[in-house]
Amino acid sequence: MRPCSAASRGRPQSPHPPTDSGSSSMTMQPWFADAKLGIFLHWGIYAVDGVAESWSFYANEVSYGAYMAQLDGFTAAAFDGDAWAGLFARAGARYTVLTAKHHDGVALWDTAQSDLSVVKRTPAGRDLLAEYVGAMRRHGLRTGLYFSHLDWSHPDYATLRHTDPTRPWITDNPYTMPPEGQEDPERWERYLVFHRAQLRELVTGYEPDLLWFDGHWERSERQWRMSELRQELLAMKADVVLNARMLGHGDYATPEQGVPISPPEGPWELCLTINDSWGHRAGDTNHKSAGQIIRTFAETIGAGGNLLLAVGPTEDGTITPEQTARLEGLGGWIERNREAVHGTERGVPFGHHYGPTTLSKDRRTLYLHCLDAPREFVALRGLVTPVKRVSVLGTGAGLAHRTVGGFAGHGVPGVLYIDPPAELDPHITVIAVELDGELELYRGAGHG
Ligand code: GLC
């Protein structure tokens, strides 16, 4: 099964215009770059039948009626925010993002703008967002709220039925956007009033550290008035971080499901599912292993990003044993290698070390992440700064090392060869190279 197929089919190939790759002139909140790991929670009525979040009715996999009938089965009966927060803290996360409202329009809080909420329409009958925010704060985690700009349930959102030639399998779709210029302006204005009012409830009521937007692609920047929206949000909470799904008005880029081969220059965050689904789907057993997740995490932070790892709780709020085990596996690795994770920055460009690297903020320690068991040596090329000490994280064992070769007269450094550690981390062994000064690299083409 490919549970994400609806999502990938239902989206334009490239929903992010070039200007959207994280901005810009804004000063990023320092907590964000230091956080490294966030947990992304898609929790909603779609977990009742285990269908794709929102996309299942959009793409006609289930009828709208059958989708909304899941309201009756959403109980949140086992939801314990403190247990979630404890698990996420053990996983090594510093922030979490919960779907306050996905494209289906079902709010997890008691919105006054509509009765379509888990508070008014499901057996859960309570404000889950309030419980979530309270619990995360008690555990020192920064709180993020996911909010879909578009709302496929709102009567004024889709102002015309239309057929999208780029998505021929969806005919006469009643949920999505009309071509620009063909919508009913009055209804669109009413929708924007609703959109802004819900956001005001979220920002003033829950004071999130981060707003994680989605569903921007169905209208233009001008239709959404994104620039104005950014100003409105910052006027309500000056330090709120905004992701880039604001058509050029966000703070950081959000590549999805794969570490970018060429990392974005500015701040960024990879969102990644543990299996193939954002929300809970019992049939999706295609989980990434803890080792695969740890490797992706190291590659991400080495390239200057954060990992936002997606967890899909069941309708009652349980995080499955499979997902729990992977979070704990990642947390164990982070705990053993904390020094190479928190307080570090993106490492050196590819080619100096055959694996990810991270760099301490004072630029005096370079961390070499060894993805595989080293054999004869671990090598670092192009290092100009003299080395003070080389050791293994976790055990602290010192490692013998020597620099061999180079062309000193022409500034070409030799290769630093490090003896392999006797004891290896079960996943990624990290070697700390302490430097006698700030990192300086040779990036030239050689002499001759
Ligand atoms: C994709 C999916 C959407 C999900 C989002 C998270 O866009 O279509 O359902 O919420 O990814 O980034």
XYZ file of C-alpha atoms in Angstrom, residues 38 49 116 147 161 185 194 203 219 222 238 275 285 293 295 335 392 409 436 446:
20
model
C 10.940 18.291 16.486
C -10.856 4.516 10.021
C -16.581 21.794 13.231
C -2.689 25.131 10.484
C -16.694 23.854 -8.752
C -15.105 37.820 -4.266
C -12.849 33.248 9.047
C -2.145 32.893 18.535
C -4.474 30.477 -3.991
C -2.093 38.139 -3.431
C 6.496 39.137 17.861
C 6.244 4.949 8.015
C 3.656 -1.144 8.497
C 15.979 7.532 11.094
C 21.155 8.397 9.774
C 21.748 11.167 24.443
C 35.081 9.226 20.690
C 55.003 25.017 0.575
C 43.879 24.392 18.181
C 45.645 21.723 -5.414
